[in-house]
Coordinates of C-alpha atoms and ligand atoms in Angstrom, one line a residue:
X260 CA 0.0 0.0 0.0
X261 CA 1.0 3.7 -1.0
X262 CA 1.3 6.2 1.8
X263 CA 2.6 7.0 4.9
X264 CA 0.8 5.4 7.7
X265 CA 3.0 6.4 10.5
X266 CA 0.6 9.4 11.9
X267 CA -2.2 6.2 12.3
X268 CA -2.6 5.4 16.2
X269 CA -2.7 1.5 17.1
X270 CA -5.1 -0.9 17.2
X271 CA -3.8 -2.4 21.1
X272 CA -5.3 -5.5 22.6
X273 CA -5.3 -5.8 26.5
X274 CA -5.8 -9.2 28.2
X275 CA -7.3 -9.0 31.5
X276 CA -8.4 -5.1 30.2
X277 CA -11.7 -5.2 32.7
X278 CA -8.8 -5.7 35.9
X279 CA -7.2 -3.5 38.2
X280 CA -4.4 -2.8 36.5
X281 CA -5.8 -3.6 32.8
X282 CA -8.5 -1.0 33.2
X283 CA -5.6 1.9 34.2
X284 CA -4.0 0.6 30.9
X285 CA -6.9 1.0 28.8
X286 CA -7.6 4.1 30.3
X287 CA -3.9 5.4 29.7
X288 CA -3.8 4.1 25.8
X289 CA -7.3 5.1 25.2
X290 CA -6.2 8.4 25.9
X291 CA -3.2 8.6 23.5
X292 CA -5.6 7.9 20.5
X293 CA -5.4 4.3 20.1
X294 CA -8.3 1.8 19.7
X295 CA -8.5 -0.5 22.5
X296 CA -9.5 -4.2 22.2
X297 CA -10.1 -5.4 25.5
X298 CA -10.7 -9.3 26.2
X299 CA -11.2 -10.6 29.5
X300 CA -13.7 -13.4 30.7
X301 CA -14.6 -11.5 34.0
X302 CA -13.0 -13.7 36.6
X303 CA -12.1 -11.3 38.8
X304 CA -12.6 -8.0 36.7
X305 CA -15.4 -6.2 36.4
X306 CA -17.0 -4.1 33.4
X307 CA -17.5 -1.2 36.7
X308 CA -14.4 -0.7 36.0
X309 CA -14.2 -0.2 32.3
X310 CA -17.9 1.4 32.6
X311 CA -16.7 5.0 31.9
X312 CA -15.1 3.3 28.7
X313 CA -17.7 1.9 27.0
X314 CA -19.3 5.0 25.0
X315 CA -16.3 6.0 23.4
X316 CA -16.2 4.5 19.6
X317 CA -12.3 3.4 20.3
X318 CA -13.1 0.6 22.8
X319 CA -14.3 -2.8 22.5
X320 CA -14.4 -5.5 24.9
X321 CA -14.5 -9.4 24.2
X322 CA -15.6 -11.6 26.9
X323 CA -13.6 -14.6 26.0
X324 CA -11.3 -16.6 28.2
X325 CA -7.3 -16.6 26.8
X326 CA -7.1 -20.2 27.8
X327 CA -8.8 -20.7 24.0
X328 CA -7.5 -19.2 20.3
X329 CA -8.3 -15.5 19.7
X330 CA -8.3 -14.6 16.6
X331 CA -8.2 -10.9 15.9
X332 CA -6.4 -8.0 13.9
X333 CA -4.5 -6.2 15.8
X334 CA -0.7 -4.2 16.1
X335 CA 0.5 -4.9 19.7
X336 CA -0.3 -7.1 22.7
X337 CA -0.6 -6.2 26.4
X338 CA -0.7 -9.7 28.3
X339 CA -2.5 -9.1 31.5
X340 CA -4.7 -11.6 32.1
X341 CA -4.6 -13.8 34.9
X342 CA -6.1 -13.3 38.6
X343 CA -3.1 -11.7 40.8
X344 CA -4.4 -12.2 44.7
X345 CA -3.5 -15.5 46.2
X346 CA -6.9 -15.6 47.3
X347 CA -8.1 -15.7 43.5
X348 CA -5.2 -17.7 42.0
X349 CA -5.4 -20.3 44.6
X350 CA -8.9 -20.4 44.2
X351 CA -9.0 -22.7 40.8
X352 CA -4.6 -23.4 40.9
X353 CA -5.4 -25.5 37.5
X354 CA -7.7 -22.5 36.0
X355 CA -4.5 -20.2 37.4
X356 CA -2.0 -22.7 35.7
X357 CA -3.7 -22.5 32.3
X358 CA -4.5 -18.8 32.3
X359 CA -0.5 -18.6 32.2
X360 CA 0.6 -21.0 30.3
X361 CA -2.4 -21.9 27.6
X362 CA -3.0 -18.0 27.8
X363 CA 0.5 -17.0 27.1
X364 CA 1.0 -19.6 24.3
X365 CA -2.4 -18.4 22.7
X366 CA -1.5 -15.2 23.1
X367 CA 2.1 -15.6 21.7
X368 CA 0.8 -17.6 18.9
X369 CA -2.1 -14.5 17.8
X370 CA 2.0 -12.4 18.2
X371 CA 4.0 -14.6 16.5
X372 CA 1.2 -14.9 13.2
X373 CA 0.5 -11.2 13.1
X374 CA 4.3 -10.2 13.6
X375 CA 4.1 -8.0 16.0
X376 CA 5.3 -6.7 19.6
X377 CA 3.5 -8.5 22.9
X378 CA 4.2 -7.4 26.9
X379 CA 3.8 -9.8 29.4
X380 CA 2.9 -9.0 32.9
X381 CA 5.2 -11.1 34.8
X382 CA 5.8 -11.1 39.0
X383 CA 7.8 -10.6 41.5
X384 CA 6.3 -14.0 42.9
X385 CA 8.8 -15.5 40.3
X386 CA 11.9 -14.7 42.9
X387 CA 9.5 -16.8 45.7
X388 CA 10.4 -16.5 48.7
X389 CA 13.9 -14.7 47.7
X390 CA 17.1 -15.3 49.6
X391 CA 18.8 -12.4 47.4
X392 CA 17.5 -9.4 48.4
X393 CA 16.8 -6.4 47.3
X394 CA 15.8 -8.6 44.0
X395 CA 17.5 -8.0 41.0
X396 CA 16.2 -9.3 37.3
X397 CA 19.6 -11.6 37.3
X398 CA 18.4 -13.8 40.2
X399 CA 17.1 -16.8 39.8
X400 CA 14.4 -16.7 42.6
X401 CA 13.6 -19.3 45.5
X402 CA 10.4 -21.0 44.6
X403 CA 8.8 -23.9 46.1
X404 CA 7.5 -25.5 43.0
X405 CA 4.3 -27.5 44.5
X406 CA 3.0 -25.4 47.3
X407 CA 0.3 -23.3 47.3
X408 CA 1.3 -20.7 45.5
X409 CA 3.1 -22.4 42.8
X410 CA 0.7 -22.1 40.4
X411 CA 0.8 -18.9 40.0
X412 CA 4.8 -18.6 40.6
X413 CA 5.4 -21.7 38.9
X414 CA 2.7 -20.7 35.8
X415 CA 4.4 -17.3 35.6
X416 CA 7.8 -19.0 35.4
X417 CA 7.2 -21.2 32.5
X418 CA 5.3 -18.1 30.7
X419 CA 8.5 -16.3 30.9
X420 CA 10.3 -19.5 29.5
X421 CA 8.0 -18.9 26.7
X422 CA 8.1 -15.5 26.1
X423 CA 11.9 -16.3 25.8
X424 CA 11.6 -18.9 23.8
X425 CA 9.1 -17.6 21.1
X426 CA 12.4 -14.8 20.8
X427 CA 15.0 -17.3 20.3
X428 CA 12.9 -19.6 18.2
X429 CA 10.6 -17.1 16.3
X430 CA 12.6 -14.0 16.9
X431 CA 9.4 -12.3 18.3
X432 CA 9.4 -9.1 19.8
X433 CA 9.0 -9.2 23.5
X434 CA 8.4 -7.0 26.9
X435 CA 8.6 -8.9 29.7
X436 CA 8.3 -7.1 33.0
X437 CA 8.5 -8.1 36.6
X438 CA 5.5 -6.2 38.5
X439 CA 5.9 -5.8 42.5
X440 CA 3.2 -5.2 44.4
X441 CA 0.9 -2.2 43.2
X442 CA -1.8 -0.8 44.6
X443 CA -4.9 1.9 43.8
X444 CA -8.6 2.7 42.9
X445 CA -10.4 -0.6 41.0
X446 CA -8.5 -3.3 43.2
X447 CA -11.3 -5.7 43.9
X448 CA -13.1 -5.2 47.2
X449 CA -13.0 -8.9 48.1
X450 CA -9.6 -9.3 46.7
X451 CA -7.5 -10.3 49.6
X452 CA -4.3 -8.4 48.9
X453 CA -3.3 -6.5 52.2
X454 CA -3.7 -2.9 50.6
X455 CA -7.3 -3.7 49.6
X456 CA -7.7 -5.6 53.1
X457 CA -6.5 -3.3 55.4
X458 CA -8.5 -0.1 53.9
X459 CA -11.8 -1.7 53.8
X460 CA -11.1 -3.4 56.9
X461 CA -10.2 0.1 59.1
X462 CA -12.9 1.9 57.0
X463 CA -15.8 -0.3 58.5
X464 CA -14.4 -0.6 61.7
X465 CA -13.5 -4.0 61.6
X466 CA -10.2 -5.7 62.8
X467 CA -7.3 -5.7 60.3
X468 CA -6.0 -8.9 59.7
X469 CA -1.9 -9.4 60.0
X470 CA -1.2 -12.6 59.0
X471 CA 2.2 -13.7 61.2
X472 CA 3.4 -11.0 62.7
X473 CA 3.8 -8.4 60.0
X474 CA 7.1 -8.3 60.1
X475 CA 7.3 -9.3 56.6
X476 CA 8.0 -6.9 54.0
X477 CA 6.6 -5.4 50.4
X478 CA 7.5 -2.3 48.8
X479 CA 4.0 -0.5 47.3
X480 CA 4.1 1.2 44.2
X481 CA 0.9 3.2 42.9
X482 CA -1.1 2.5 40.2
X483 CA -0.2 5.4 38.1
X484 CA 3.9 5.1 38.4
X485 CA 3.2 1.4 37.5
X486 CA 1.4 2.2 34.2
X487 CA 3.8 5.1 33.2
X488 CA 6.5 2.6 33.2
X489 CA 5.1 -0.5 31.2
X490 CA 3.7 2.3 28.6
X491 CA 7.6 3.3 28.7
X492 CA 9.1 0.0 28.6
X493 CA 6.6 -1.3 25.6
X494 CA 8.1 2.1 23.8
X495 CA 12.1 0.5 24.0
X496 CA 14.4 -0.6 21.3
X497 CA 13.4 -3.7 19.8
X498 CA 16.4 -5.9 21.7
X499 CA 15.4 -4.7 25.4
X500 CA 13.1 -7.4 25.5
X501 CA 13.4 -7.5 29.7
X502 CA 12.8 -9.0 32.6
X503 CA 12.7 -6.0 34.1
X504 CA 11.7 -5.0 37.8
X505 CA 9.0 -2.4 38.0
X506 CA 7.5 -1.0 41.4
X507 CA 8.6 0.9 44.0
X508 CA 11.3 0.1 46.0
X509 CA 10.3 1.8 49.4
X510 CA 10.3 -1.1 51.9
X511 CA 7.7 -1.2 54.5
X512 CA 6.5 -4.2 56.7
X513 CA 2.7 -5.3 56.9
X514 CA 2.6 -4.2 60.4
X515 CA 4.0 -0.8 59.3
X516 CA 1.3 -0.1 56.7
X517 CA -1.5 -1.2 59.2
X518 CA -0.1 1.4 61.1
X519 CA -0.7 4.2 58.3
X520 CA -3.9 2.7 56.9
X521 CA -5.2 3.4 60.2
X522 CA -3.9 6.7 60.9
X523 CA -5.1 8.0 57.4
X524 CA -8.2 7.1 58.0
X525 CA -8.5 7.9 61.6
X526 CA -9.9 4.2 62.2
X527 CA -10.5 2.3 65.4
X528 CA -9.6 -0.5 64.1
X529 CA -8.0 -3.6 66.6
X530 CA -5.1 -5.2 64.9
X531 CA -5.6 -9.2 65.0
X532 CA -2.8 -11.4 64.5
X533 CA -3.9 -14.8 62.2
X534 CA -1.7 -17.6 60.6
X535 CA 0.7 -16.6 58.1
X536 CA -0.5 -18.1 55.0
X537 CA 1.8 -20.9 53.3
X538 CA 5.2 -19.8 51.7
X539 CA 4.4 -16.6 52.3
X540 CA 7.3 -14.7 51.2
X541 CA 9.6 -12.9 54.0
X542 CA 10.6 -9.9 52.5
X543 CA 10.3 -8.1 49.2
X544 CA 11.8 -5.0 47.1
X545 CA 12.6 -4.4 44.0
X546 CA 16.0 -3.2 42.9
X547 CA 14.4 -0.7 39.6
X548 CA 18.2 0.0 38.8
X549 CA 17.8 -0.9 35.3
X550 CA 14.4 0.5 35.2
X551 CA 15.6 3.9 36.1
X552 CA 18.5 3.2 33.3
X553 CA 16.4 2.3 30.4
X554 CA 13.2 3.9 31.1
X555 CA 14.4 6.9 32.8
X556 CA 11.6 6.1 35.3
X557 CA 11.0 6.0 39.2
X558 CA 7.9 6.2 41.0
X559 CA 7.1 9.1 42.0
X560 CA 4.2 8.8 44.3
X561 CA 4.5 8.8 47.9
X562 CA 2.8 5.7 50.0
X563 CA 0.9 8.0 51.9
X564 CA -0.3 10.0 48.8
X565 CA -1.1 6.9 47.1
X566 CA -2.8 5.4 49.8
X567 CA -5.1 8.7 50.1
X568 CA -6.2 8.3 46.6
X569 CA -7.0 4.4 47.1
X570 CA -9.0 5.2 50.7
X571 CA -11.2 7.7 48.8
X572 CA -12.0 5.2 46.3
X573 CA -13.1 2.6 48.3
X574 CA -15.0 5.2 50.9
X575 CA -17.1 5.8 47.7
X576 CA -17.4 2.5 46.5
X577 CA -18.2 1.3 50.1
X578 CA -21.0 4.4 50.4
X579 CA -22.6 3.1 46.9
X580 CA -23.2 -0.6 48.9
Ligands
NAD281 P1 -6.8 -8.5 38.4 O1 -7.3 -9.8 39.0 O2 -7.5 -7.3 38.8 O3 -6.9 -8.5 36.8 C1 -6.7 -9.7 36.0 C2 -7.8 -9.7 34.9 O4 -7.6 -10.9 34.1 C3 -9.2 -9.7 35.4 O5 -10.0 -8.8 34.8 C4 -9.7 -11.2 35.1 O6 -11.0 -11.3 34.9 C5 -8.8 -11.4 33.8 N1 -8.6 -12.9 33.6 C6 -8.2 -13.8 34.5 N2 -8.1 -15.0 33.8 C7 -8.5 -14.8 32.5 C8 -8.6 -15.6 31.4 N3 -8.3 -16.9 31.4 N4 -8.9 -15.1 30.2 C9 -9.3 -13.7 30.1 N5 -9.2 -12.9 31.2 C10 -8.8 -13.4 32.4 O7 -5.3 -8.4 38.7 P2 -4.2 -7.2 38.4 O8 -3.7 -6.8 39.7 O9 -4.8 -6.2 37.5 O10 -3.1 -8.0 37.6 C11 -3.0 -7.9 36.2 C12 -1.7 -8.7 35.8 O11 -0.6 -8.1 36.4 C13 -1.8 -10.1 36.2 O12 -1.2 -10.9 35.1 C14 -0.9 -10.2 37.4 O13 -0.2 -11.4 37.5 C15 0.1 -9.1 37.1 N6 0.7 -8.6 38.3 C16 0.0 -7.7 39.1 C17 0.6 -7.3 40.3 C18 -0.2 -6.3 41.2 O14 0.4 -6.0 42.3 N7 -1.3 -5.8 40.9 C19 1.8 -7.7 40.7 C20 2.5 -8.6 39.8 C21 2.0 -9.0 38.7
UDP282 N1 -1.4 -9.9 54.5 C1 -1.8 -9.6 55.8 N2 -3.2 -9.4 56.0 C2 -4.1 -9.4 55.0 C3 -3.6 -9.7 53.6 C4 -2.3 -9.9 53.4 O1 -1.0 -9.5 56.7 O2 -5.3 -9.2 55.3 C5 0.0 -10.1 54.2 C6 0.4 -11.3 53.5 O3 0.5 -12.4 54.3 C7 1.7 -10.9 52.8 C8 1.6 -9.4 52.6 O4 0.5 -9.0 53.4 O5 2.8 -11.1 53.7 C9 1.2 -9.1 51.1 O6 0.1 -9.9 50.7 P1 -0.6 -9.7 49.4 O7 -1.6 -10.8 49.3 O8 -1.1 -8.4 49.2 O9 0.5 -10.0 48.2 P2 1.7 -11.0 48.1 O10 1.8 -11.9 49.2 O11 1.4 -11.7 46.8 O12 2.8 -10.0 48.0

């Protein structure tokens, strides 16, 4: 064809676009001109959260589970799809298992025929329980490959191995990225994840659950630094294919953010101490040095700050019940 094309805006699909962090994608890419195709099958995302999307001409959502061919027309691929609280992914471990692998072979197969770019949203649960620390993209990780949370870890691994693969073997063009724990408005209510749990928890006045004896550790990056950064990192030089660490690497432990979470939201709230779940990991935090190198990126939001934004949110949300 004749022309130059280059002024055209992309046709993007999202998998797992009705999500937490899929929705703040959608949003963000939506809002640079592109046409959205979001596909999700609703397991633990909601169209709430795409709701304000749905008018505008640009967006289209497919219910459809990635587990199963998709065949559509498009010019890059955002894989997101796949539940991210233990609660969720231990909920079905074989759905979790295939939403990784059978997704992310689908998903690479749609890249692989169309020729074109595809991110993967890897996790920091694939350095496990990490004996390295902070955690940098060389290290290897310490997972325990048949507990509980090994499918997830373990289904995130082996997508990675693919991602990798479908490079060597098919010299596809791929972003993977490590995300570490990020928070903000549209996490589910019921999700489990202690940001989530702790706000709705001292918003209602009940206890807020510390499971051991929050000691542990996890750095909290917001919503908003988190999309900046995969948007940046999908917009590298074709041979930066990742892993990369992205989050914020402010360490807090879970007793520590009880502590804010309360005092932000001037809650009575008792603390209760319950049984840390299995292979819980002991501490966490990324090390973003090659983030900050390549993407010229560091979060720049401040827990508190964040935490504000997400408290408001679910004030609202829990008002609307
Ligand atoms: P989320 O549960 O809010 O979003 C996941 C979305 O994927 C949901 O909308 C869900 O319905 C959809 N989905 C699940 N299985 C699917 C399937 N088989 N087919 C189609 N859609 C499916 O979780 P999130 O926090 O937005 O996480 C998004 C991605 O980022 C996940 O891949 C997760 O592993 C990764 N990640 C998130 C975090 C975090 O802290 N939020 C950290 C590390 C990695
Ligand atoms: N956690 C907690 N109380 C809760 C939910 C989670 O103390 O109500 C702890 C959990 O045991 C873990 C940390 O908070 O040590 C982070 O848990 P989350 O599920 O948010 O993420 P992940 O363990 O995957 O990092």
């Amino acid at each position: 064809m004749e022309g130059n094309f280059d002024y055209m805006e992309k046709q993007i699909l999202i998998t797992g676009g009705a999500g937490f962090l899929g929705s703040h994608l959608c949003e963000r890419l939506l809002s640079k001109g592109n046409e959205i195709v979001c596909v999700d099958n609703f397991f633990t995302g909601f169209k709430r959260n795409i709701i304000h999307l749905l008018n505008n001409p640009m967006f289209e959502v497919l219910r459809h589970d990635i587990c199963f061919p998709l065949y559509v027309e498009v010019d890059e691929i955002f894989n997101l799809a796949c539940p991210a609280s233990p609660i969720h992914y231990q909920w079905d471990p074989v759905q979790t298992t295939k939403t990784s692998v059978h997704g992310a072979i689908n998903m690479l197969g749609l890249a692989k025929r169309l020729k074109i770019k595809i991110f993967q949203a890897s996790t920091s649960e694939i350095y496990g329980d990490p004996i390295i620390h902070p955690q940098t993209e060389d290290y290897w990780g310490n997972v325990n490959p048949i507990g509980f949370r090994a499918c997830y870890d373990e289904g995130k691994r082996c997508a990675e191995t693919l991602f990798f693969d479908y490079r060597r073997q098919h010299n596809l063009e791929i972003k993977v990225a490590r995300i570490f724990n990020t928070y903000g408005p549209r996490m589910h209510i019921n999700d489990g994840r202690v940001v989530s749990n702790f706000i709705v928890q001292a918003l209602k006045g009940d206890e807020i659950t510390i499971f051991g004896n929050g000691s542990q550790t996890r750095a909290f990056c917001y919503v908003d630094d988190l999309i900046e950064a995969i948007v940046k990192f999908m917009n590298t030089a074709k041979d930066f294919t990742g892993p990369i660490n992205l989050g914020n690497p402010e360490e807090y432990s879970i007793l520590g953010l009880a502590e804010v979470v309360l005092e932000l939201t001037n809650s009575k709230s008792k603390l209760v101490f319950k049984v840390l779940p299995n292979d819980d990991p002991k501490q966490r935090q990324p090390d973003i040095s090659l983030a900050k190198e390549r993407l010229n990126w560091e979060p720049k939001t401040q827990l508190r700050e964040g935490l504000e934004k997400t408290i408001d949110y679910f004030d609202e949300l829990l008002r609307m019940k």
